[in-house]
């Protein structure tokens, strides 16, 4: 396959043979038939590769996972039912009860809850660090039981840009992998593996699907991290799995160890599989991802420049603006533009935000983000509405923060709608 990302978006993962369908077939089947009991038995022992039950693997999903793997420049990949499932599996595949890991505090709220609260109940402790932490301070956070470092290429909703290369070096100095959630950038705008990330995760629900039609996730393994070289840290990969007659993943599957374990153990036991029908929709989204991302970025920069000039706007964060504190980092990691999401504050706080949102016609108020349709969310009125001003600030969510996701409509139409909204604020 060509090295160019555009060609990978359209053609990756699946090449029909003579007379086969142009589109990927949807294998809408829970199970797969074998002629002999012996063949089936080998699949259950992971002695042969093949399909037997869609909770573990399905051919449609695997074609789409193969495409995303090619797009990211990885070695192996899998789809999951959601982005949440992808991040859970990516961490839980190498962290057990009693382990510890490090995650950037500039991450999606759902991931923050998963890492800070739910994993804690499973005996896995997460320490959150600030993206601006110095190398020396970061080094001090590592413990003997630290198993991975996690960050988001562009954080949701604060659109901070993550210094992938720096954090990859620090993680590797401590013998652990770097996991990067690349949802907002997509492999069209940034390929974290090229900067040293070992595992890449996605909420495919966002730009990859791109049309608000299906929730999904993906995990891509670069194949670069040498688990066996740090065998004592990763016993789940390097010591016998009794649920498969004592098989050792690193010995049997080499570079495929991480994804094989996540599929044959975590997917088997937790069952967070994506439906083949959703994988089919996802693939349609991927075919135009490169075209859409460019337009999302182009439109978003126009809107961001408009907001930056408006006297109704208190502040704005969008990494492609020259004035943004992360602009230098954006130029390094996202030279072709970042994404369509930005956040800004309306002067006058919570009340002013309500006035701004009161009469929007084109910009939809939804929980979603990274969609073909322009949409926004005001955390203080929506996702975080139970919180007081003090609680909001403590959670790092400014009461006047509006998360704006710029779609593919005409940029002037979007700006006009936003302008009318801002004119309502007096
Ligand atoms: C939305 C999102 C998730 C969670 O994904 P779901 O598909 O909603 O489960 C994880 N990470 C980021 C960066 C997201 O934006």
XYZ file of C-alpha atoms and ligand atoms in Angstrom:
441
model
C 0.000 0.000 0.000
C 1.132 3.543 -0.752
C 2.763 5.517 2.048
C 0.494 8.495 1.471
C -2.180 9.028 4.109
C -4.855 9.981 1.550
C -4.473 6.657 -0.247
C -4.510 4.754 3.029
C -7.771 6.457 4.065
C -9.475 5.392 0.851
C -7.810 2.075 0.059
C -6.207 0.726 3.242
C -7.138 -2.540 4.912
C -9.036 -4.157 2.070
C -8.120 -4.967 -1.516
C -10.831 -6.936 -3.284
C -9.652 -9.863 -5.388
C -10.951 -10.567 -8.861
C -14.762 -10.343 -8.878
C -15.047 -9.488 -5.182
C -17.152 -6.566 -3.878
C -15.690 -3.051 -3.992
C -17.153 -2.366 -0.510
C -16.136 -4.350 2.546
C -18.631 -7.141 3.195
C -20.608 -6.916 6.432
C -20.240 -10.272 8.173
C -23.482 -10.013 10.098
C -22.980 -13.314 11.866
C -22.380 -14.153 15.497
C -20.566 -17.351 14.671
C -18.532 -19.214 12.059
C -18.866 -22.851 11.002
C -16.070 -25.442 10.898
C -16.129 -28.896 9.383
C -14.163 -30.648 12.059
C -14.121 -30.391 15.800
C -10.336 -30.408 15.648
C -10.201 -27.168 13.622
C -12.497 -25.451 16.132
C -10.396 -26.717 19.026
C -7.236 -25.188 17.555
C -8.914 -21.780 17.370
C -9.857 -21.953 21.041
C -6.260 -22.831 21.916
C -4.975 -19.904 19.765
C -3.082 -22.582 17.813
C -4.646 -21.428 14.544
C -5.991 -18.013 13.590
C -9.573 -17.730 12.414
C -13.020 -16.608 13.435
C -15.371 -18.489 15.718
C -17.445 -15.980 17.655
C -17.990 -12.271 16.933
C -17.551 -11.284 20.606
C -13.834 -11.891 20.061
C -13.294 -11.103 16.388
C -15.269 -10.421 13.227
C -13.853 -10.140 9.668
C -15.585 -6.791 8.927
C -14.132 -5.255 12.070
C -10.709 -6.638 11.281
C -10.697 -5.080 7.801
C -11.481 -1.670 9.280
C -8.960 -2.150 12.108
C -6.357 -3.039 9.453
C -7.086 0.216 7.628
C -6.704 2.339 10.779
C -3.515 0.413 11.601
C -2.079 1.307 8.183
C -3.165 4.934 8.617
C -1.349 5.151 11.978
C 1.702 3.257 10.696
C 1.168 0.545 13.325
C 1.697 -3.212 13.297
C -1.552 -4.555 14.758
C -4.952 -3.075 15.611
C -8.428 -3.863 16.855
C -11.801 -2.141 17.057
C -13.756 -1.704 20.272
C -17.356 -0.742 21.000
C -16.391 2.796 22.086
C -13.477 5.098 22.791
C -13.978 4.424 26.487
C -13.534 0.686 25.879
C -10.394 1.390 23.804
C -8.718 3.404 26.577
C -9.830 0.937 29.250
C -8.444 -2.048 27.322
C -5.216 -0.256 26.379
C -4.417 0.404 30.037
C -5.930 -2.721 31.601
C -4.039 -4.942 29.156
C -0.799 -4.047 30.984
C -1.943 -2.803 34.414
C -3.196 -5.128 37.124
C -4.450 -4.573 40.642
C -1.540 -3.069 42.621
C -0.106 -1.271 39.589
C 0.239 2.446 38.943
C 0.321 4.607 35.803
C 0.661 8.256 34.782
C -1.897 10.210 32.769
C -1.953 13.794 31.585
C -4.609 15.849 33.371
C -5.476 17.439 29.995
C -7.682 14.588 28.827
C -11.317 13.848 28.064
C -13.596 13.909 31.143
C -14.806 10.351 30.545
C -11.222 9.092 30.474
C -10.439 11.121 33.612
C -13.299 9.407 35.462
C -12.289 5.972 34.167
C -8.658 6.427 35.248
C -9.187 8.381 38.462
C -12.207 6.595 39.917
C -13.209 3.346 38.207
C -9.704 1.910 37.755
C -8.967 2.919 41.376
C -11.801 0.595 42.437
C -9.984 -2.175 40.568
C -6.781 -1.457 42.499
C -5.017 0.478 39.743
C -3.771 3.902 40.792
C -3.390 6.794 38.362
C -1.325 9.920 39.022
C -2.279 12.880 36.834
C 0.428 15.258 35.629
C 0.222 18.650 33.949
C 1.321 18.829 30.284
C 3.689 21.648 31.299
C 5.476 19.565 33.963
C 9.315 19.681 33.748
C 11.249 16.512 32.881
C 12.710 16.459 36.407
C 9.302 16.680 38.107
C 7.908 14.041 35.729
C 10.789 11.635 36.521
C 9.870 11.847 40.210
C 6.346 10.557 39.544
C 7.562 7.126 38.438
C 7.374 4.251 40.924
C 8.623 0.665 40.648
C 5.032 -0.405 39.825
C 4.392 2.310 37.173
C 3.345 0.549 33.945
C 2.556 3.199 31.336
C 2.214 6.906 30.497
C -0.922 8.284 28.841
C -1.782 11.537 27.016
C -4.045 13.006 24.300
C -2.506 14.454 21.111
C -5.074 17.287 21.297
C -7.028 17.280 24.531
C -10.819 17.285 24.685
C -12.101 19.945 25.462
C -9.125 22.190 26.290
C -7.306 21.581 22.934
C -3.870 21.427 24.552
C -1.206 19.884 22.300
C 0.764 17.000 23.850
C 4.554 16.832 23.556
C 4.554 13.218 22.334
C 8.288 12.979 21.659
C 9.249 14.300 25.102
C 6.864 12.052 27.033
C 7.779 9.011 24.897
C 11.457 9.492 25.836
C 10.639 9.799 29.526
C 8.372 6.713 29.440
C 11.020 4.681 27.614
C 13.729 5.775 30.088
C 11.570 4.050 32.710
C 10.916 0.925 30.635
C 7.221 1.593 30.039
C 5.174 2.372 26.906
C 3.506 5.656 25.965
C -0.194 5.381 25.099
C -1.592 8.294 23.062
C -5.275 8.988 22.434
C -5.195 10.431 18.914
C -8.958 11.037 18.564
C -8.987 14.767 17.749
C -5.930 14.878 15.487
C -6.649 11.600 13.630
C -3.752 9.991 11.720
C -4.426 12.502 8.933
C -3.027 15.341 11.067
C -0.644 13.496 13.417
C 0.735 9.962 13.627
C 1.944 9.582 17.232
C 3.898 6.393 16.451
C 6.257 8.475 14.264
C 7.052 10.531 17.395
C 7.692 7.522 19.646
C 4.245 6.545 20.967
C 3.860 2.786 21.417
C 0.087 2.366 21.572
C -2.476 4.669 19.917
C -6.149 4.750 20.861
C -9.184 6.332 19.237
C -12.755 7.241 19.852
C -13.787 6.547 16.249
C -17.104 8.159 17.234
C -15.580 11.553 16.436
C -13.895 12.585 13.145
C -13.287 9.059 11.886
C -17.006 8.339 11.740
C -17.508 12.050 11.245
C -21.271 12.039 10.754
C -22.568 11.325 14.270
C -23.745 7.873 13.238
C -21.884 5.310 15.323
C -20.067 5.040 18.654
C -16.804 3.117 18.379
C -13.148 2.871 19.317
C -9.822 1.475 18.145
C -6.474 0.416 19.607
C -3.349 0.352 17.438
C -0.058 -1.193 18.544
C 3.124 0.126 16.923
C 4.774 -3.240 17.573
C 7.821 -1.261 18.747
C 7.707 -1.737 22.505
C 9.856 -4.651 23.665
C 7.721 -6.222 26.407
C 10.123 -9.113 26.868
C 12.991 -6.700 27.608
C 10.955 -5.478 30.611
C 9.426 -8.866 31.364
C 9.155 -8.322 35.116
C 6.910 -5.286 34.590
C 4.481 -6.991 32.219
C 3.798 -10.496 33.533
C 0.438 -10.575 31.721
C 2.304 -10.587 28.415
C 5.460 -12.441 29.382
C 4.313 -15.260 31.703
C 1.913 -18.174 31.023
C -1.802 -17.387 30.580
C -3.548 -20.247 32.376
C -6.808 -19.464 30.575
C -5.025 -20.610 27.373
C -3.138 -23.690 28.670
C -0.111 -21.682 29.767
C 0.593 -19.866 26.500
C 2.983 -16.874 26.721
C 1.882 -13.979 24.462
C 5.311 -12.493 23.769
C 6.773 -15.902 22.910
C 3.931 -17.018 20.675
C 2.912 -13.745 19.000
C 5.967 -11.456 19.075
C 4.931 -8.008 17.866
C 1.300 -9.150 17.949
C 1.408 -9.931 21.689
C -0.396 -6.819 22.957
C -3.338 -6.907 20.538
C -3.679 -10.708 20.706
C -3.902 -10.550 24.499
C -6.420 -7.687 24.371
C -8.554 -9.636 21.887
C -8.343 -13.138 23.288
C -8.480 -12.146 26.954
C -10.092 -8.730 27.492
C -12.544 -8.873 24.580
C -13.397 -12.476 25.449
C -14.121 -11.489 29.059
C -15.564 -7.962 28.751
C -17.179 -8.242 25.313
C -16.861 -4.594 24.263
C -16.956 -5.485 20.558
C -18.034 -3.045 17.835
C -20.935 -4.289 15.727
C -19.877 -5.169 12.152
C -22.596 -2.830 10.858
C -21.044 0.091 12.752
C -17.597 -0.895 11.486
C -18.986 -0.665 7.946
C -20.266 2.884 8.587
C -16.937 3.762 10.173
C -15.120 2.641 7.042
C -17.253 4.924 4.887
C -16.233 7.778 7.180
C -12.555 6.846 6.862
C -12.695 7.005 3.065
C -13.197 10.795 3.207
C -11.393 11.554 6.483
C -8.430 13.340 4.857
C -10.709 15.624 2.807
C -12.931 16.398 5.777
C -10.078 17.075 8.216
C -8.595 19.703 5.921
C -11.941 21.493 5.667
C -12.607 21.209 9.414
C -9.236 22.900 10.033
C -9.725 25.554 7.353
C -13.190 26.496 8.661
C -12.090 26.376 12.292
C -9.170 28.756 11.704
C -11.533 31.299 10.110
C -13.945 31.029 13.056
C -11.106 31.190 15.595
C -9.754 34.373 13.994
C -13.232 35.901 14.110
C -13.640 34.990 17.804
C -10.174 36.297 18.656
C -11.185 39.726 17.293
C -14.614 39.853 18.964
C -14.974 42.173 21.973
C -17.585 39.753 23.443
C -15.000 36.990 23.764
C -12.872 36.865 26.932
C -10.332 34.295 25.744
C -9.884 31.616 23.091
C -7.838 28.431 22.807
C -7.158 27.039 19.354
C -3.668 25.679 18.697
C -3.523 26.917 15.085
C -3.787 30.560 16.199
C -0.369 32.239 16.321
C -1.335 33.669 19.742
C -2.041 30.227 21.276
C 0.457 29.075 23.941
C 0.625 25.675 22.197
C 1.135 27.101 18.682
C 4.836 26.159 18.570
C 3.976 22.602 19.565
C 1.114 22.555 17.039
C 3.537 23.567 14.288
C 5.756 20.629 15.225
C 3.144 17.893 15.637
C 0.274 19.250 13.525
C 1.886 21.142 10.642
C -1.143 20.626 8.405
C -3.630 22.015 10.948
C -4.930 20.533 14.219
C -8.663 19.835 14.179
C -12.008 21.631 14.122
C -12.458 21.957 17.868
C -11.718 25.063 19.929
C -12.860 26.500 23.219
C -13.493 30.064 24.229
C -14.999 32.134 27.014
C -17.886 34.556 26.631
C -17.376 37.792 28.593
C -19.861 37.834 31.476
C -19.524 34.172 32.486
C -22.281 31.611 32.886
C -25.165 34.047 32.299
C -23.610 35.510 29.160
C -23.068 31.992 27.803
C -26.793 31.294 28.170
C -27.609 34.457 26.200
C -25.082 33.517 23.533
C -26.671 30.076 23.109
C -30.278 31.275 23.329
C -30.913 31.904 19.651
C -28.396 29.894 17.623
C -29.858 28.550 14.381
C -27.028 26.715 12.658
C -24.790 25.777 15.569
C -26.437 22.822 17.327
C -26.309 22.355 21.077
C -25.329 18.717 21.517
C -23.030 16.590 23.682
C -21.249 15.470 20.536
C -18.062 16.892 19.039
C -15.975 16.453 15.857
C -18.943 16.146 13.534
C -19.776 17.337 10.001
C -22.336 19.633 11.655
C -21.089 22.551 13.742
C -22.019 22.050 17.369
C -21.220 23.326 20.821
C -21.376 22.372 24.452
C -21.319 24.601 27.527
C -20.024 22.292 30.276
C -21.283 24.578 33.084
C -24.853 24.301 31.707
C -24.629 20.721 30.384
C -22.110 18.024 31.340
C -21.007 19.733 34.583
C -24.243 21.520 35.499
C -24.460 20.148 39.061
C -21.246 21.944 39.961
C -20.851 25.318 41.668
C -18.463 27.949 40.270
C -15.827 26.819 42.798
C -16.251 23.151 41.913
C -16.042 23.948 38.203
C -12.789 25.844 38.666
C -11.371 23.044 40.822
C -12.202 20.598 38.012
C -10.373 22.841 35.533
C -13.575 23.835 33.729
C -14.036 27.578 33.506
C -17.703 28.606 34.012
C -17.582 30.606 30.770
C -15.990 27.825 28.679
C -17.792 26.983 25.439
C -16.509 24.005 23.487
C -17.117 24.722 19.826
C -16.745 22.058 17.147
C -16.616 23.490 13.661
C -18.257 21.436 10.941
C -18.182 21.374 7.172
C -20.794 24.047 6.436
C -19.841 27.307 4.723
C -17.508 29.166 7.094
C -19.272 32.522 6.574
C -22.618 30.944 7.528
C -21.088 29.541 10.714
C -19.518 32.890 11.609
C -22.783 34.727 10.948
C -24.688 32.456 13.352
C -22.019 32.834 16.045
C -21.943 36.603 15.517
C -25.714 36.829 16.049
C -25.342 34.803 19.241
C -22.619 37.104 20.533
C -24.708 40.163 19.638
C -27.318 38.840 22.116
C -24.772 39.237 24.901
C -25.001 42.764 26.255
C -15.125 11.052 23.076
C -13.751 10.739 23.501
C -13.460 9.533 24.167
C -14.527 8.541 24.534
O -15.013 7.944 23.371
P -16.503 7.328 23.224
O -16.478 6.808 21.842
O -17.478 8.420 23.484
O -16.591 6.236 24.248
C -12.137 9.277 24.504
N -11.154 10.159 24.202
C -11.409 11.326 23.572
C -10.289 12.260 23.273
C -12.707 11.649 23.192
O -12.948 12.811 22.579
